[in-house]
Coordinates of C-alpha atoms in Angstrom, one line a residue:
M226 CA 0.1 0.0 0.0
P227 CA 1.5 3.3 -0.8
V228 CA 2.4 5.7 1.8
T229 CA 0.3 8.8 2.1
P230 CA 2.5 11.8 3.1
P231 CA 1.1 13.4 6.4
H232 CA -1.1 16.1 6.0
S233 CA -0.9 16.1 2.3
D234 CA -3.6 18.3 0.1
S235 CA -5.2 16.0 -1.9
S236 CA -6.2 19.0 -4.1
A237 CA -2.8 19.9 -4.8
P238 CA -0.6 18.0 -7.3
E239 CA 1.9 15.8 -5.8
L240 CA 5.6 16.7 -5.8
S241 CA 7.7 14.2 -7.5
L242 CA 10.7 12.6 -6.0
S243 CA 12.9 13.9 -8.8
S244 CA 11.8 17.3 -8.0
L245 CA 12.3 16.7 -4.2
F246 CA 15.6 15.6 -4.7
W247 CA 17.0 18.3 -6.9
I248 CA 15.5 20.9 -4.4
F249 CA 17.7 19.4 -1.7
F250 CA 20.6 18.6 -3.9
R251 CA 20.7 22.4 -5.1
I252 CA 20.3 23.5 -1.3
A253 CA 23.4 21.4 -0.6
C254 CA 25.8 22.3 -3.1
T255 CA 25.6 26.1 -1.3
S256 CA 25.0 25.2 2.5
F257 CA 28.2 26.7 3.6
G258 CA 28.6 28.0 7.4
G259 CA 27.2 25.0 9.9
F260 CA 23.7 23.5 10.4
M261 CA 21.8 26.6 11.0
A262 CA 22.8 28.0 7.6
M263 CA 21.6 24.9 5.7
I264 CA 18.2 25.0 7.6
S265 CA 18.1 28.5 6.8
V266 CA 18.4 28.1 3.0
V267 CA 15.8 25.0 3.4
E268 CA 13.4 27.8 5.1
N269 CA 14.3 30.3 2.3
V270 CA 13.5 27.5 -0.6
V271 CA 10.9 25.2 0.9
V272 CA 8.9 27.8 2.7
E273 CA 9.3 31.3 1.5
R274 CA 9.8 30.4 -2.1
K275 CA 8.3 27.2 -3.1
K276 CA 5.7 27.4 -0.3
L277 CA 5.7 23.6 0.2
L278 CA 5.4 24.1 4.0
T279 CA 4.1 26.8 6.6
H280 CA 6.7 28.7 8.8
Q281 CA 5.0 26.9 11.8
A282 CA 5.8 23.3 10.2
M283 CA 8.9 24.5 9.6
L284 CA 9.7 25.3 13.2
D285 CA 8.1 22.4 14.3
G286 CA 10.7 20.2 12.3
I287 CA 13.6 22.1 13.8
S288 CA 12.2 21.8 17.4
L289 CA 12.0 18.1 16.9
A290 CA 15.3 17.7 15.3
S291 CA 17.1 19.8 18.0
M292 CA 15.7 17.1 20.6
L293 CA 16.9 14.0 18.8
P294 CA 20.5 12.7 18.1
G295 CA 22.3 13.3 15.0
P296 CA 23.3 16.1 12.8
V297 CA 20.3 18.9 13.0
A298 CA 20.3 20.0 9.4
V299 CA 20.2 16.5 7.8
N300 CA 17.2 15.6 10.4
V301 CA 15.4 18.8 9.3
C302 CA 15.7 17.7 5.5
T303 CA 14.4 14.2 6.6
Y304 CA 11.2 15.8 8.2
V305 CA 10.5 18.0 5.3
G306 CA 10.9 15.3 3.1
Y307 CA 8.7 13.0 5.2
R308 CA 6.1 15.7 5.5
L309 CA 5.8 16.2 1.5
R310 CA 6.1 12.4 0.4
G311 CA 6.2 10.2 3.4
R312 CA 8.8 7.6 4.1
L313 CA 10.3 7.4 0.5
G314 CA 10.6 11.4 0.6
A315 CA 12.4 11.3 3.6
L316 CA 15.1 9.1 2.2
V317 CA 15.1 11.3 -1.0
A318 CA 15.7 14.4 0.8
A319 CA 18.2 13.0 3.2
V320 CA 20.2 11.5 0.3
A321 CA 20.2 14.6 -1.6
A322 CA 21.3 16.6 1.4
I323 CA 24.2 14.8 1.9
L324 CA 25.4 13.9 -1.5
P325 CA 27.3 17.1 -2.7
A326 CA 29.2 17.2 0.4
F327 CA 29.8 13.4 0.4
V328 CA 31.3 13.6 -3.3
L329 CA 33.5 16.7 -2.5
V330 CA 34.9 15.5 0.7
V331 CA 35.7 12.0 -1.1
A332 CA 37.6 13.7 -4.0
L333 CA 39.4 16.2 -1.6
S334 CA 40.2 13.3 0.5
A335 CA 41.7 11.4 -2.5
A336 CA 43.4 14.4 -3.4
Y337 CA 45.1 14.8 0.2
F338 CA 46.1 11.1 0.5
R339 CA 47.9 11.4 -2.8
W340 CA 49.4 14.9 -2.5
G341 CA 49.2 15.6 1.3
Q342 CA 47.4 19.2 0.9
I343 CA 44.0 20.7 1.2
P344 CA 43.4 23.4 -1.2
A345 CA 43.3 27.2 -0.1
V346 CA 39.6 28.3 0.2
S347 CA 40.1 30.8 2.8
K348 CA 39.3 33.9 0.7
L349 CA 36.0 32.3 -0.5
F350 CA 35.0 31.5 3.2
M351 CA 35.7 35.3 4.1
G352 CA 32.8 36.0 1.7
F353 CA 30.6 33.1 2.5
I354 CA 30.5 34.1 6.2
P355 CA 28.6 37.4 5.9
A356 CA 26.4 36.3 3.3
V357 CA 25.3 33.2 5.6
T358 CA 24.8 35.4 8.5
A359 CA 22.5 37.3 6.4
V360 CA 20.6 34.4 5.2
I361 CA 20.0 33.0 8.8
V362 CA 18.8 36.5 9.9
A363 CA 16.5 36.5 6.8
A364 CA 14.9 33.0 7.7
A365 CA 14.6 34.2 11.3
W366 CA 12.9 37.6 9.9
N367 CA 10.6 35.5 7.9
M368 CA 9.3 33.0 10.6
S369 CA 8.9 35.9 13.1
R370 CA 6.3 38.0 10.8
K371 CA 4.3 34.7 11.0
S372 CA 4.7 33.5 14.3
L373 CA 5.3 36.2 16.7
V374 CA 2.1 37.5 17.0
G375 CA 1.9 39.0 20.5
L376 CA 3.8 40.2 23.5
R377 CA 3.9 36.7 25.0
E378 CA 5.6 35.1 21.6
E379 CA 8.0 38.0 21.2
A380 CA 8.9 37.7 25.0
I381 CA 9.5 33.7 24.8
A382 CA 11.7 34.6 21.6
I383 CA 13.9 37.4 23.2
A384 CA 14.5 35.1 26.3
A385 CA 15.8 32.3 24.2
F386 CA 17.8 34.7 22.3
A387 CA 19.5 35.8 25.5
A388 CA 19.8 32.4 27.3
L389 CA 21.4 30.7 24.2
L390 CA 23.9 33.6 23.8
G391 CA 24.4 33.8 27.4
I392 CA 24.6 30.0 28.2
G393 CA 25.1 28.2 25.0
G394 CA 25.8 24.6 24.2
F395 CA 23.3 21.5 23.8
Y396 CA 22.0 21.4 27.2
S397 CA 21.1 24.7 26.9
T398 CA 19.2 24.3 23.6
L399 CA 17.1 21.3 24.8
G400 CA 16.6 23.3 28.2
I401 CA 15.1 26.4 26.2
I402 CA 13.0 24.1 24.1
L403 CA 11.7 22.3 27.0
G404 CA 11.0 25.4 29.0
A405 CA 9.4 27.1 26.4
G406 CA 7.1 24.1 25.8
V407 CA 6.0 24.3 29.4
I408 CA 5.6 28.1 29.3
G409 CA 3.3 27.7 26.1
W410 CA 1.4 25.1 27.9
L411 CA 0.8 27.4 30.8
L412 CA 0.2 30.9 28.7
F413 CA -1.8 29.3 25.7
R414 CA -3.6 26.2 27.2
T415 CA -7.1 28.4 27.9
D416 CA -6.8 30.0 24.4
H417 CA -9.6 29.0 21.9
G418 CA -7.8 28.5 18.5
S419 CA -4.0 29.2 17.8
P420 CA -3.0 32.0 15.8
S421 CA 0.1 30.2 15.1
Q422 CA -1.0 26.8 14.3
P423 CA -0.1 25.5 10.8
P424 CA -2.8 24.9 8.3
P425 CA -2.7 22.0 5.8
D426 CA 0.3 22.3 3.6
K427 CA -0.2 23.3 -0.1
K428 CA 2.3 21.4 -2.3
P429 CA 1.8 23.0 -6.1
A430 CA 3.7 21.3 -8.5
I431 CA 7.4 22.2 -9.4
P432 CA 9.0 21.4 -12.3
G433 CA 12.3 19.5 -12.2
T434 CA 14.7 22.0 -10.6
Q435 CA 18.0 22.3 -13.1
L436 CA 21.3 22.5 -11.9
N437 CA 24.5 22.8 -13.5
A438 CA 26.6 20.0 -12.0
N439 CA 29.9 20.6 -14.1
A440 CA 31.7 21.9 -11.2
L441 CA 30.8 19.1 -8.8
L442 CA 31.8 16.5 -11.8
L443 CA 35.0 18.2 -12.1
S444 CA 35.7 17.9 -8.6
T445 CA 35.7 14.3 -8.7
A446 CA 38.6 13.6 -11.0
P447 CA 40.7 12.3 -7.9
L448 CA 38.3 9.8 -7.7
V449 CA 40.4 7.5 -10.2
Q450 CA 43.2 7.6 -7.7
I451 CA 41.7 5.7 -4.9
P452 CA 40.6 1.9 -4.3
W453 CA 36.9 1.5 -4.9
W454 CA 36.3 -1.6 -3.0
S455 CA 37.5 -3.1 0.3
I456 CA 38.4 -7.0 0.0
D457 CA 37.7 -7.3 3.7
P458 CA 34.0 -7.0 4.5
A459 CA 35.1 -7.6 8.2
I460 CA 36.6 -4.1 7.9
L461 CA 33.3 -2.6 6.6
M462 CA 31.1 -4.2 9.0
K463 CA 33.4 -2.6 11.8
L464 CA 33.3 0.8 10.1
G465 CA 29.4 0.6 9.9
A466 CA 29.0 -0.6 13.6
V467 CA 31.4 1.8 15.0
F468 CA 29.8 5.0 13.0
A469 CA 26.2 3.7 13.8
G470 CA 26.7 3.4 17.4
M471 CA 28.4 6.9 17.6
S472 CA 25.5 8.4 15.7
V473 CA 22.8 7.7 18.2
M474 CA 24.9 9.4 20.8
L475 CA 25.4 12.7 18.8
F476 CA 23.4 15.6 20.5
G477 CA 23.9 19.2 20.2
G478 CA 25.5 19.2 16.7
G479 CA 28.9 17.8 14.8
Y480 CA 31.2 20.2 16.6
V481 CA 30.0 18.8 20.0
F482 CA 30.7 15.2 18.6
I483 CA 34.3 15.9 17.2
P484 CA 35.9 14.9 20.4
M485 CA 34.2 11.5 20.9
I486 CA 34.9 10.7 17.1
Q487 CA 38.7 11.4 17.7
E488 CA 38.6 9.2 20.8
I489 CA 37.2 6.3 19.0
V490 CA 38.8 6.6 15.5
V491 CA 42.3 7.9 16.7
T492 CA 43.0 6.4 20.0
N493 CA 41.1 3.3 20.2
Q494 CA 40.8 2.1 16.4
K495 CA 44.0 3.9 15.3
W496 CA 42.3 4.3 11.9
V497 CA 43.8 7.9 11.4
T498 CA 46.6 9.6 13.2
S499 CA 45.8 12.9 14.9
Q500 CA 47.2 15.2 12.3
E501 CA 45.1 13.3 9.7
F502 CA 41.9 13.6 12.0
V503 CA 42.3 17.5 12.1
D504 CA 42.7 17.6 8.3
G505 CA 39.5 15.3 7.7
I506 CA 37.5 17.8 9.9
A507 CA 39.1 20.6 7.9
L508 CA 37.7 19.1 4.8
G509 CA 34.2 18.8 6.2
Q510 CA 34.5 22.3 7.1
I511 CA 35.5 23.6 3.9
T512 CA 32.6 21.6 1.9
P513 CA 28.8 22.4 1.8
G514 CA 26.6 20.3 4.0
P515 CA 27.3 18.7 7.5
I516 CA 30.3 18.7 9.3
L517 CA 29.9 14.9 10.1
V518 CA 30.3 13.9 6.3
S519 CA 33.9 14.1 7.6
A520 CA 33.4 10.3 8.4
A521 CA 34.0 9.9 4.5
F522 CA 37.6 10.7 5.0
I523 CA 38.0 8.3 7.6
G524 CA 36.2 5.7 6.0
L525 CA 38.3 6.3 2.6
K526 CA 41.6 6.0 4.5
V527 CA 40.4 2.6 6.0
A528 CA 38.8 0.8 3.0
G529 CA 38.5 3.2 -0.1
L530 CA 35.3 4.4 -1.5
A531 CA 33.4 1.5 0.0
G532 CA 34.7 2.4 3.4
A533 CA 33.8 6.1 2.6
T534 CA 30.2 5.0 1.9
V535 CA 29.7 2.7 4.7
A536 CA 31.0 5.3 7.3
T537 CA 28.8 8.0 5.9
T538 CA 25.9 5.9 5.8
A539 CA 26.3 4.6 9.1
I540 CA 26.6 8.1 10.8
F541 CA 23.5 9.6 9.2
A542 CA 21.0 6.5 8.5
P543 CA 20.2 6.0 12.5
P544 CA 19.4 9.3 13.3
A545 CA 17.5 9.9 9.9
V546 CA 15.4 6.5 10.8
L547 CA 14.9 8.1 14.3
M548 CA 13.6 11.2 12.8
V549 CA 10.8 9.8 10.6
L550 CA 9.2 7.4 13.6
A551 CA 9.5 10.7 15.8
S552 CA 7.9 12.5 12.9
N553 CA 5.0 10.2 12.6
A554 CA 4.1 10.0 16.4
F555 CA 4.4 14.0 16.4
E556 CA 1.8 14.3 13.3
R557 CA -0.6 12.2 15.6
L558 CA 0.3 14.1 19.1
Q559 CA 0.2 17.6 17.8
R560 CA -3.4 17.5 17.5
A561 CA -3.8 17.6 21.0
S562 CA -4.8 20.8 22.7
A563 CA -2.0 20.4 25.1
I564 CA 0.5 20.0 22.5
Q565 CA -0.5 22.8 20.3
A566 CA -0.3 25.0 23.5
A567 CA 3.1 23.8 24.2
L568 CA 4.1 24.4 20.3
R569 CA 2.9 27.8 20.8
G570 CA 5.7 28.3 23.1
V571 CA 8.3 26.1 21.4
R572 CA 8.1 28.1 18.2
P573 CA 8.9 31.8 19.1
A574 CA 11.8 29.9 21.1
V575 CA 13.4 28.4 18.1
I576 CA 13.1 31.7 16.2
G577 CA 15.0 33.4 19.0
M578 CA 17.7 30.7 18.7
I579 CA 17.9 31.1 14.8
F580 CA 18.5 34.7 15.7
A581 CA 21.3 33.9 18.2
A582 CA 23.1 31.5 15.6
A583 CA 23.3 34.4 13.3
V584 CA 25.1 36.2 16.0
V585 CA 27.4 33.4 16.7
V586 CA 28.1 33.0 12.8
G587 CA 28.6 36.8 12.5
R588 CA 31.2 36.6 15.1
T589 CA 33.6 34.7 12.9
A590 CA 33.5 37.2 10.0
A591 CA 36.5 39.2 9.3
P592 CA 36.5 42.6 10.9
V593 CA 36.6 44.6 7.9
W594 CA 34.2 47.1 5.9
Y595 CA 33.8 44.3 3.0
S596 CA 32.2 42.0 5.7
I597 CA 29.4 44.5 6.6
A598 CA 28.7 45.2 3.0
I599 CA 28.4 42.0 1.9
F600 CA 25.9 41.2 4.8
A601 CA 23.8 44.3 4.0
V602 CA 23.7 43.5 0.4
A603 CA 22.8 40.1 1.1
L604 CA 20.2 40.6 3.6
Y605 CA 18.6 43.4 1.4
A606 CA 18.5 40.9 -1.5
L607 CA 16.8 38.4 0.4
I608 CA 14.1 40.5 2.0
R609 CA 13.6 42.9 -0.5
F610 CA 13.8 40.9 -3.6
R611 CA 13.4 37.5 -1.9
V612 CA 16.4 36.3 -4.1
D613 CA 16.9 32.5 -4.0
A614 CA 19.8 32.0 -1.2
V615 CA 21.3 29.1 -3.0
W616 CA 22.5 32.0 -5.5
I617 CA 23.5 34.5 -2.8
I618 CA 26.2 32.5 -1.1
P619 CA 28.5 31.6 -4.2
V620 CA 28.2 35.1 -5.2
A621 CA 29.3 36.3 -1.8
G622 CA 32.1 33.6 -2.1
A623 CA 33.2 35.2 -5.3
A624 CA 33.1 38.9 -3.9
G625 CA 35.0 37.5 -1.0
W626 CA 37.9 36.1 -3.3
W627 CA 37.9 39.4 -5.1
L628 CA 37.7 41.6 -2.2
Y629 CA 39.7 40.3 0.3

């Protein structure tokens, strides 16, 4: 029996899986700057431009992903895919969100193990950071216009913003979400009707998104230099078991997870040296998408392309499965009035945390007037002209290369 996507609108043409794939593949190709940057681009494309989901539904997905193990951005992509096309949509969205970074990391890793160097891209990133900050601010602004509908919601958002900047860390994030849920239940449980309750999502037909993938294909040239398959299935099984086990213990984002990975793959398993591990993490940072795609670097060193594939699949698949299961349960639970009241508290808190993430990312920008100019132009283009975020970031990178 085919799976019916949750809250699907039977009167709207169904989004094809190929269109869903290309939407997330295109997003993933330009998602530099951490998990909140990728989430903000997803919001810009899926909610603002394509109008496939409401702001409230997107906020619910971010809240859910923040409380589950695994990379938050990929979990959010999985949630969106599930909302649009059920379990198969979740799989397609997750694969598309990871694939560009995986290909680039494998190609760069092959070059690294052959020549011992990482390409210099610092100037590009000096342009990326202000633009990524603008994308995050624009996403939070667009969400706030729809969800901060009263003084109570605004107060929750401001409190969450201040708490995250003042304390920080995963436990603060979890505490803010849970605390906001309790406050929402206390404040809104007697309200009749919720102005922030999401209506059914309308999914207009979208023609297959065209993407020029020449740059991605050219980047794979070093792949001819690496072994494609391991001859030892036991190594692949061990890689899969180790990375799958770590994945369900990941809370708080990829950077929190780095010390655990280092302890296991460097000290315990001795798969890579300390210097190789640091360089592998650097590769994950200079490529778009989640930093945990650095698992491909380790897998490649241990067992070639098959090892890279197994390690990457193992670190992303278990959290994605948990996200689908949690999304399914959430769809049923959110109809309860108590849950709706709690969500009215959680959504403003998430908006406040997104604004806080923009501050955190913005602090890493170069302290020169170029950074302010790139940020201002990008923010104006996003809010005033609704320019697609997937174009803003590469243009800003080119500007950074030229200006810095």
